[in-house]
mmCIF file of C-alpha atoms in Angstrom:
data_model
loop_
_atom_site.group_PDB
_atom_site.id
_atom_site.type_symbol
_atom_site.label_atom_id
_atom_site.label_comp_id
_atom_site.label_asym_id
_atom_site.label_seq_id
_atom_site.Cartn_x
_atom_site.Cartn_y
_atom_site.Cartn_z
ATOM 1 C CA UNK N 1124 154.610 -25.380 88.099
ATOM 2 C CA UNK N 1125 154.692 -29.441 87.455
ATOM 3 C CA UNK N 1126 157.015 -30.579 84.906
ATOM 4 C CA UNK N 1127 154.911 -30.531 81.285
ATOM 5 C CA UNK N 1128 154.204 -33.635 79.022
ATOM 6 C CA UNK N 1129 154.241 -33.365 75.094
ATOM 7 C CA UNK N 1130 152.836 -35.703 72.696
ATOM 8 C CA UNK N 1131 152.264 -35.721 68.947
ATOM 9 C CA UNK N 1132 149.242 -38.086 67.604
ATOM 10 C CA UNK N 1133 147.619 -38.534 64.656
ATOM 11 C CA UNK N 1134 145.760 -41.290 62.423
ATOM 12 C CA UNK N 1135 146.221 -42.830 59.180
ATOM 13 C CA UNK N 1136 143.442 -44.417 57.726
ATOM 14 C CA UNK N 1137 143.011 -46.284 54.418
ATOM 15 C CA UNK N 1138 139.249 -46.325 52.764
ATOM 16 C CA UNK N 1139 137.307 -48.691 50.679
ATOM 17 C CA UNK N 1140 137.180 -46.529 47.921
ATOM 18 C CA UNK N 1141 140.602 -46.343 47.316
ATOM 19 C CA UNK N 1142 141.392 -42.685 49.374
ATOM 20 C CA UNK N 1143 144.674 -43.152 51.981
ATOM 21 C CA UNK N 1144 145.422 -40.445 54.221
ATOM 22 C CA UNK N 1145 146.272 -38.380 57.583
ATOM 23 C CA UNK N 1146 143.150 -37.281 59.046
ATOM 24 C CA UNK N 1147 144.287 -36.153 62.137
ATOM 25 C CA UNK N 1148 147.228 -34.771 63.278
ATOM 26 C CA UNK N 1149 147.667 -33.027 66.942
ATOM 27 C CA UNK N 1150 149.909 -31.534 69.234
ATOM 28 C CA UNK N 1151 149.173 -31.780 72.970
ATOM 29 C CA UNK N 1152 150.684 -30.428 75.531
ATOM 30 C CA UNK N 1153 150.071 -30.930 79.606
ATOM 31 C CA UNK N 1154 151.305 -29.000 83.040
ATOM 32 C CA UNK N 1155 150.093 -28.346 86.136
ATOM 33 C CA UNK N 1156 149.228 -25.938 87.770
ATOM 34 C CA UNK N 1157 147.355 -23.964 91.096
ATOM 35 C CA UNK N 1158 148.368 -26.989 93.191
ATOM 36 C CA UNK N 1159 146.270 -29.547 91.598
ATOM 37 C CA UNK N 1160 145.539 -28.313 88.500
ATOM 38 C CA UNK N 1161 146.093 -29.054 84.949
ATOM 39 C CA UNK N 1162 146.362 -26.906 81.852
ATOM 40 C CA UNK N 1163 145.982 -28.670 78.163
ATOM 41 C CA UNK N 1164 146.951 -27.154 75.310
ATOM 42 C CA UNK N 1165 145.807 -28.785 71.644
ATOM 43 C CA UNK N 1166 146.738 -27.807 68.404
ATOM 44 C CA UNK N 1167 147.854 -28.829 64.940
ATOM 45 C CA UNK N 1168 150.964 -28.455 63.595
ATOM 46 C CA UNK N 1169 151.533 -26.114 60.229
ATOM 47 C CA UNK N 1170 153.336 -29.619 59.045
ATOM 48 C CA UNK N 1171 151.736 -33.538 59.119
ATOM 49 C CA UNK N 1172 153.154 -36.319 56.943
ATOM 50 C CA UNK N 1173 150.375 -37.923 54.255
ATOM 51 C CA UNK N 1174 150.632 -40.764 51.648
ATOM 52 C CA UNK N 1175 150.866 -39.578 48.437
ATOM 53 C CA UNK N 1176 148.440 -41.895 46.275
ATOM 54 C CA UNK N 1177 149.977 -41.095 42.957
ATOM 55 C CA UNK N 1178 153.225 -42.025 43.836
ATOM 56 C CA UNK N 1179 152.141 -44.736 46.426
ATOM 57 C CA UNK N 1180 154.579 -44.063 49.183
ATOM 58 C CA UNK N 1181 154.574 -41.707 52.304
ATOM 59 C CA UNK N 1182 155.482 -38.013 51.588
ATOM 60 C CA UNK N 1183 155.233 -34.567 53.023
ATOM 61 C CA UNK N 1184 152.653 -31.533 52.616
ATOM 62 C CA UNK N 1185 153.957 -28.878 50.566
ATOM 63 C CA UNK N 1186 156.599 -29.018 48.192
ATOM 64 C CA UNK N 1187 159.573 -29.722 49.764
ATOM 65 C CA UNK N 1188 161.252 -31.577 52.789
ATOM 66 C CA UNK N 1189 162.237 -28.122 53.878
ATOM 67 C CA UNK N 1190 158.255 -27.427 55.422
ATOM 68 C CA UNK N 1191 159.091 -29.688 57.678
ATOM 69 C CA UNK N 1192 159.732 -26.534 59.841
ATOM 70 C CA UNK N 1193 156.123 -24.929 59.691
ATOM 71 C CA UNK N 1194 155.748 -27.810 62.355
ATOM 72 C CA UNK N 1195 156.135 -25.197 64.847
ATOM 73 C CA UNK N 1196 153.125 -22.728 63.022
ATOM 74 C CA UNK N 1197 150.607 -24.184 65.244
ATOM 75 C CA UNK N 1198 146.698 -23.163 64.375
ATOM 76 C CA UNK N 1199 143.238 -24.852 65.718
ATOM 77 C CA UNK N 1200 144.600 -23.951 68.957
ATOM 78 C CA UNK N 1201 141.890 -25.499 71.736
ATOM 79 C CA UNK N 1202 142.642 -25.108 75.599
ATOM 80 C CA UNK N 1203 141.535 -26.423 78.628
ATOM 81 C CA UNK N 1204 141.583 -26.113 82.760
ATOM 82 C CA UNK N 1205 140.661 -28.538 85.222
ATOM 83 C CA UNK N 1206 140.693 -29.071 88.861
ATOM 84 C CA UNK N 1207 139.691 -31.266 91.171
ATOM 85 C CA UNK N 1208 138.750 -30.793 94.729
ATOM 86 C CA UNK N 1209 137.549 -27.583 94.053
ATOM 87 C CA UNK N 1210 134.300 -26.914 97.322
ATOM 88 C CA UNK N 1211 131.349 -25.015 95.627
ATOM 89 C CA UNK N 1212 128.520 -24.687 98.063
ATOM 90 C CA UNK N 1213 130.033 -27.107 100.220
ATOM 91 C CA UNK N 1214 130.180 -29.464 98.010
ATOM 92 C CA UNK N 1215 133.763 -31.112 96.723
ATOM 93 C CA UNK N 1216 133.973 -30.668 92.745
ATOM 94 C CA UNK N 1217 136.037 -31.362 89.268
ATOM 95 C CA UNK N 1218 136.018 -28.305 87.447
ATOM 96 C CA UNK N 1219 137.014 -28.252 84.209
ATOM 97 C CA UNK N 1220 136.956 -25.150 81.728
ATOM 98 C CA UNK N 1221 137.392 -25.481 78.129
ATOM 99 C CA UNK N 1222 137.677 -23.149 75.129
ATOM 100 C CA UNK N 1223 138.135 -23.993 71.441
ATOM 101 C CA UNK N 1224 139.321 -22.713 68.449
ATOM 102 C CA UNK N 1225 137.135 -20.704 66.104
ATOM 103 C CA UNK N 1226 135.407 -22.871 63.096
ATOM 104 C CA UNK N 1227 132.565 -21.076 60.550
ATOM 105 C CA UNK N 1228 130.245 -18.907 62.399
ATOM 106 C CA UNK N 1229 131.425 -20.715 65.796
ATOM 107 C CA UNK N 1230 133.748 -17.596 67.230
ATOM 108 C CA UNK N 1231 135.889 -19.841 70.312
ATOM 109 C CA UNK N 1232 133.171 -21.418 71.546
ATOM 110 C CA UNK N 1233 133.729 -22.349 75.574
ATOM 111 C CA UNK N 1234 132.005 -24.381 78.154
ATOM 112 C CA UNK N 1235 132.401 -25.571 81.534
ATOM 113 C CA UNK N 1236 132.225 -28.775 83.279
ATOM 114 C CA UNK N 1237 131.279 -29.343 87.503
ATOM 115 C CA UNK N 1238 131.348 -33.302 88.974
ATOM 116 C CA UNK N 1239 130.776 -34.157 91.757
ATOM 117 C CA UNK N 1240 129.601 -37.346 93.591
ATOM 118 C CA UNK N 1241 126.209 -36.794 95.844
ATOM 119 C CA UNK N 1242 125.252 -38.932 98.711
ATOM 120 C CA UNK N 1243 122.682 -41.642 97.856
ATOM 121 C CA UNK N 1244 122.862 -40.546 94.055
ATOM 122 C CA UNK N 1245 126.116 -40.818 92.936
ATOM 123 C CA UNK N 1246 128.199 -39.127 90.525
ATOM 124 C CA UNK N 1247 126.419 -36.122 89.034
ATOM 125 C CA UNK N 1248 127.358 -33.498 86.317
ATOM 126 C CA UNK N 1249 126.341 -30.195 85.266
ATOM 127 C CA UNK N 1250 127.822 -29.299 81.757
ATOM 128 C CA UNK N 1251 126.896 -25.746 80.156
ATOM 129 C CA UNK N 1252 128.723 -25.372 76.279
ATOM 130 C CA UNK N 1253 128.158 -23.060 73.328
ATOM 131 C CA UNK N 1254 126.852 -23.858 70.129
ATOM 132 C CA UNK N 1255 129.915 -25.052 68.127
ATOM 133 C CA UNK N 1256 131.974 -26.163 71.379
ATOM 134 C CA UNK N 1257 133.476 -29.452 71.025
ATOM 135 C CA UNK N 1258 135.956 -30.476 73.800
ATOM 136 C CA UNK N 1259 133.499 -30.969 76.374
ATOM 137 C CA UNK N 1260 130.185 -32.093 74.174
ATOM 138 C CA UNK N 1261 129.692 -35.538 75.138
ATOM 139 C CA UNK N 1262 128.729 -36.543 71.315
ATOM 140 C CA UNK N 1263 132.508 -35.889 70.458
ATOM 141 C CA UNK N 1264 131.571 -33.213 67.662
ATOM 142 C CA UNK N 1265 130.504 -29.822 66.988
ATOM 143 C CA UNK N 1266 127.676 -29.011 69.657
ATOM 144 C CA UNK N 1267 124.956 -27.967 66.941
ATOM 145 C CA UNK N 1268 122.961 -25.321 69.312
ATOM 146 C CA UNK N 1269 123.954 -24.001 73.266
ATOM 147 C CA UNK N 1270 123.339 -26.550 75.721
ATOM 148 C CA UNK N 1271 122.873 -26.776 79.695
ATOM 149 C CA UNK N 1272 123.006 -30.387 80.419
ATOM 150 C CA UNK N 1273 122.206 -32.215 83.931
ATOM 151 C CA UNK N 1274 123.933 -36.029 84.053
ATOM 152 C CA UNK N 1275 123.406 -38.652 86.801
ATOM 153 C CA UNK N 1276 123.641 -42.325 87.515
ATOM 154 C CA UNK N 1277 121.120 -44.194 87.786
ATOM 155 C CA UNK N 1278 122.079 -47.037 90.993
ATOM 156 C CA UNK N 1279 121.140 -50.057 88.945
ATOM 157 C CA UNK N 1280 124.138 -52.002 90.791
ATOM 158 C CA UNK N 1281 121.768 -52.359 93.674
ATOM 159 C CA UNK N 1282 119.492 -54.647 91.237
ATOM 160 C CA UNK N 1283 122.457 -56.254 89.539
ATOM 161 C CA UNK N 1284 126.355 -55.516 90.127
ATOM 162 C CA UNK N 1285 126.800 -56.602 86.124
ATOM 163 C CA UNK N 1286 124.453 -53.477 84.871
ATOM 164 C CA UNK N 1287 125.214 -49.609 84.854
ATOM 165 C CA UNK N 1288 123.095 -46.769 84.067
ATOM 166 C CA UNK N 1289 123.129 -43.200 83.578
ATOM 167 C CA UNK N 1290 120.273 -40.602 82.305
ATOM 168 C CA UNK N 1291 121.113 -36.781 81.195
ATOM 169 C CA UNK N 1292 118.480 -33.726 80.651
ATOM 170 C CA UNK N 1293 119.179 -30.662 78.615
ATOM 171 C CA UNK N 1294 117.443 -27.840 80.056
ATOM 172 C CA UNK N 1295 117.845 -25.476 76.949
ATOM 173 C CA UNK N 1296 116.659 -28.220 74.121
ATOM 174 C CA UNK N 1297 114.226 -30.802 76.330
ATOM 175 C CA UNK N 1298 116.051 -33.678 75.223
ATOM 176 C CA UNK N 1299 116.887 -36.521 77.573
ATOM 177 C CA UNK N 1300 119.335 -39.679 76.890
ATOM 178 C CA UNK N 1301 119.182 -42.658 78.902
ATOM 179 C CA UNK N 1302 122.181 -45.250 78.585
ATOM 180 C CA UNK N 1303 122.233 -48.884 80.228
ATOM 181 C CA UNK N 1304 125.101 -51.191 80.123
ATOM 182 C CA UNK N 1305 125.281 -54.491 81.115
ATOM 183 C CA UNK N 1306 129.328 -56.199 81.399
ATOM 184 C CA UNK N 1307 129.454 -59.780 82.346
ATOM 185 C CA UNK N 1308 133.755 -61.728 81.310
ATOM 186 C CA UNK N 1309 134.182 -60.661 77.629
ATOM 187 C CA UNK N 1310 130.964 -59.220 76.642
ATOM 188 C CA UNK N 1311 129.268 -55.664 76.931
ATOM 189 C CA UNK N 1312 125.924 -54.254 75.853
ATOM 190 C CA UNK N 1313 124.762 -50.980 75.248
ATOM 191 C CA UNK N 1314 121.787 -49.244 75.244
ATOM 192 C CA UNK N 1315 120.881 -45.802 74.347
ATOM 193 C CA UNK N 1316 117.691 -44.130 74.192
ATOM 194 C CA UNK N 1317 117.611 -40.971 72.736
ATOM 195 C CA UNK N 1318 114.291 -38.620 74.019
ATOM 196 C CA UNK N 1319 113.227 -35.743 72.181
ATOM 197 C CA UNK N 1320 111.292 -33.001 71.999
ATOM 198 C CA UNK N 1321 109.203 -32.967 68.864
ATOM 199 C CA UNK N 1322 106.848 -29.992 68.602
ATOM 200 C CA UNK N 1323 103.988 -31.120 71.150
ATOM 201 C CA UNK N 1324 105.026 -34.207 71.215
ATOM 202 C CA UNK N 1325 108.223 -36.797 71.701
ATOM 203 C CA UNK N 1326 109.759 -38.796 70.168
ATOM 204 C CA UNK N 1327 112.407 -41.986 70.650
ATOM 205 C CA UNK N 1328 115.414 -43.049 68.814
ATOM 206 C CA UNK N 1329 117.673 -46.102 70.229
ATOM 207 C CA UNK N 1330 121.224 -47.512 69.600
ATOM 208 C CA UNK N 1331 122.583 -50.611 70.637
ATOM 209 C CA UNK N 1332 126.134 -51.369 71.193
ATOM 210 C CA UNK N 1333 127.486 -55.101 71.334
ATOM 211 C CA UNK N 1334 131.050 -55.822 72.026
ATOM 212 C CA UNK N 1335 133.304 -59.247 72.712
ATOM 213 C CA UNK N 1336 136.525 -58.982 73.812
ATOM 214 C CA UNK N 1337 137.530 -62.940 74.540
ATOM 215 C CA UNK N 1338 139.602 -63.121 71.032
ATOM 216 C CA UNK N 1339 143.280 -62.942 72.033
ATOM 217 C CA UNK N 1340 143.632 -59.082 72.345
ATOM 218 C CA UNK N 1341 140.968 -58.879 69.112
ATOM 219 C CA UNK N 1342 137.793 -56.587 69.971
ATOM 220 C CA UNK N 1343 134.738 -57.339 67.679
ATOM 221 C CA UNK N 1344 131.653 -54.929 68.218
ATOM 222 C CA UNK N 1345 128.502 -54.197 66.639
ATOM 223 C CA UNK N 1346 126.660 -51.163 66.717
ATOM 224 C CA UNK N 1347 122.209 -50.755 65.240
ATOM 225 C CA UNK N 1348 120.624 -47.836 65.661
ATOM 226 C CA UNK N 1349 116.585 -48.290 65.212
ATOM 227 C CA UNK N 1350 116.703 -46.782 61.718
ATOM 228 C CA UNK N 1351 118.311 -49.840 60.203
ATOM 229 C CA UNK N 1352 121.860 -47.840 60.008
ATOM 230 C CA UNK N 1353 125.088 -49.118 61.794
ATOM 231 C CA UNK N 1354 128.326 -50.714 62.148
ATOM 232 C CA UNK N 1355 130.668 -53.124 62.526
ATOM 233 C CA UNK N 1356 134.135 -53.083 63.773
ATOM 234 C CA UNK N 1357 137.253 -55.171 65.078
ATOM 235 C CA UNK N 1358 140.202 -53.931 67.015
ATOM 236 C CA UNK N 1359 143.742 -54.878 67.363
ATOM 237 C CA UNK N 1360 146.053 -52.897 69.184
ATOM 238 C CA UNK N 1361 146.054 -49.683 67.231
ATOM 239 C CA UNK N 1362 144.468 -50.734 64.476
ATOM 240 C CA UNK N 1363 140.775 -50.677 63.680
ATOM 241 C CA UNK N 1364 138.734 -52.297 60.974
ATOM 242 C CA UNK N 1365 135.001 -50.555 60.260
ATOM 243 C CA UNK N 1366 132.521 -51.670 57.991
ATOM 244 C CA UNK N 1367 128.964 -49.169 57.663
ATOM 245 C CA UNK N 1368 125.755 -51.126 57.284
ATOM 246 C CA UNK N 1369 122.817 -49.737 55.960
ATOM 247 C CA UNK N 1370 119.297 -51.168 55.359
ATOM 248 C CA UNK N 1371 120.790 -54.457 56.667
ATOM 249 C CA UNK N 1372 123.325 -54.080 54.232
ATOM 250 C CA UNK N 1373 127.211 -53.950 54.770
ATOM 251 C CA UNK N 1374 128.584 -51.101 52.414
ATOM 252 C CA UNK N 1375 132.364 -51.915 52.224
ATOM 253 C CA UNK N 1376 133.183 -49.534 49.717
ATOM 254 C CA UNK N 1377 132.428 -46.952 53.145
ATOM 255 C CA UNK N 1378 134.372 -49.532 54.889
ATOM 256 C CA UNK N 1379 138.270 -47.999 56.622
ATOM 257 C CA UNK N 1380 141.046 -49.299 58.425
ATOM 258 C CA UNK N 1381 142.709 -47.192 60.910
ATOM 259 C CA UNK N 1382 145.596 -47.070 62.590
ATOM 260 C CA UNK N 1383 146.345 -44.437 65.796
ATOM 261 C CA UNK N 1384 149.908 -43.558 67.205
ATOM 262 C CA UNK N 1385 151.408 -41.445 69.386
ATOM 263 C CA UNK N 1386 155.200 -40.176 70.168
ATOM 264 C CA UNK N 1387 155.608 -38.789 73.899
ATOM 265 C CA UNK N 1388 158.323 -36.464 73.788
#
């Protein structure tokens, strides 16, 4: 077995309306295995450092320096395999198999992940995940219902090298997303078209994603979504300024600056 990795995240985030805090605090831990392979092991700690508003300085959870040592009562425990190389039908594939921890009515929710790259076509992906499965849902939350979903890329480098495209297709719900991107020096656009099934009909909801990066290290991006809802943000380093807009409005009390770290141990 490959030597492991450890490394303890988190991020800190301050809030227009006054709230500081840790949201997120996580333990991860990496090894391989099966010649190849890789387990990953995510959880939180029982212990995670938060600024105490009242007395406006950083402190501890619980009520003394002593809980420090719960840091080793890990819960929220979420694991995951992967492999590459792996032949399935003659095919060469990345295999990756996830399970998370338990949340509400969600009871470990798993799902399973197959890539592989297809002559003429392209990469291709087959994901199938349980309702409340997280790790491998591509909308980086809580998959609301069971899904089966079918991704490819669409070869739009043969019309332009600048653009990129992908479209997926869930068998279980009907709905279909179809992304384009477009990079040319400092600036990339997005484009997302959500397709879904609505009764006997469908229906079409789009985002659109524009970032510049040609600021000295500073990232400024917008995001508008068709319904008049949105974003802005700017990045430096860790840190990450966003500001909500809603009915063409910027709402700054919603607004939060964030900061990420990480300690490799």
């Amino acid at each position: 077995m490959d030597k492991a990795s450890l490394r303890l995240s988190g991020r800190v985030a301050a809030h227009g309306n006054g709230r500081i805090g840790n949201e997120k605090f996580t333990l991860t831990a990496s090894t391989g295995f099966a010649n190849g392979g890789t387990v990953t092991l995510r959880a939180t700690p029982g212990f995670s450092p938060k600024y105490d508003e009242n007395e406006k300085k950083l402190n501890f959870q619980g009520d003394a320096i002593s809980n420090v040592g719960d840091i080793g009562k890990l819960s929220e425990i979420d694991v995951q395999f992967s492999k590459s190389g792996v032949e399935l039908a003659g095919q060469a594939c990345d295999v990756t198999v996830a399970r998370d921890h338990a949340e509400g009515d969600n009871a470990a929710p798993s799902g399973v992940r197959i890539k592989s790259n297809v002559d003429k076509v392209g990469d291709v992906t087959i994901t199938a995940i349980q309702a409340g499965h997280k790790t491998l849902n591509d909308e980086d939350a809580r998959a609301e219902k069971n899904a089966i979903r079918i991704a490819a890329d669409i070869p739009l480098s043969d019309v332009n090298a600048d653009l990129t495209g992908s479209v997926d297709y869930d068998l279980v719900s009907k709905n279909a997303n179809v992304r384009i991107g477009y990079h040319k020096d400092d600036i990339t656009v997005k484009l997302r078209t959500l397709i879904k099934e609505d009764g006997d009909k469908r229906t079409a909801a789009s985002t659109i994603n524009l970032d510049y990066s040609g600021l000295e290290g500073i990232g400024v991006g917008v995001e508008v979504k068709d319904d008049k809802t949105g974003h802005l943000q700017i990045t430096k380093d860790d840190f990450k300024l966003k500001v909500p807009i809603e009915e063409n409005k910027v709402k700054t009390n919603d607004a939060s600056i964030t900061y990420n770290w990480a300690i490799d141990m």
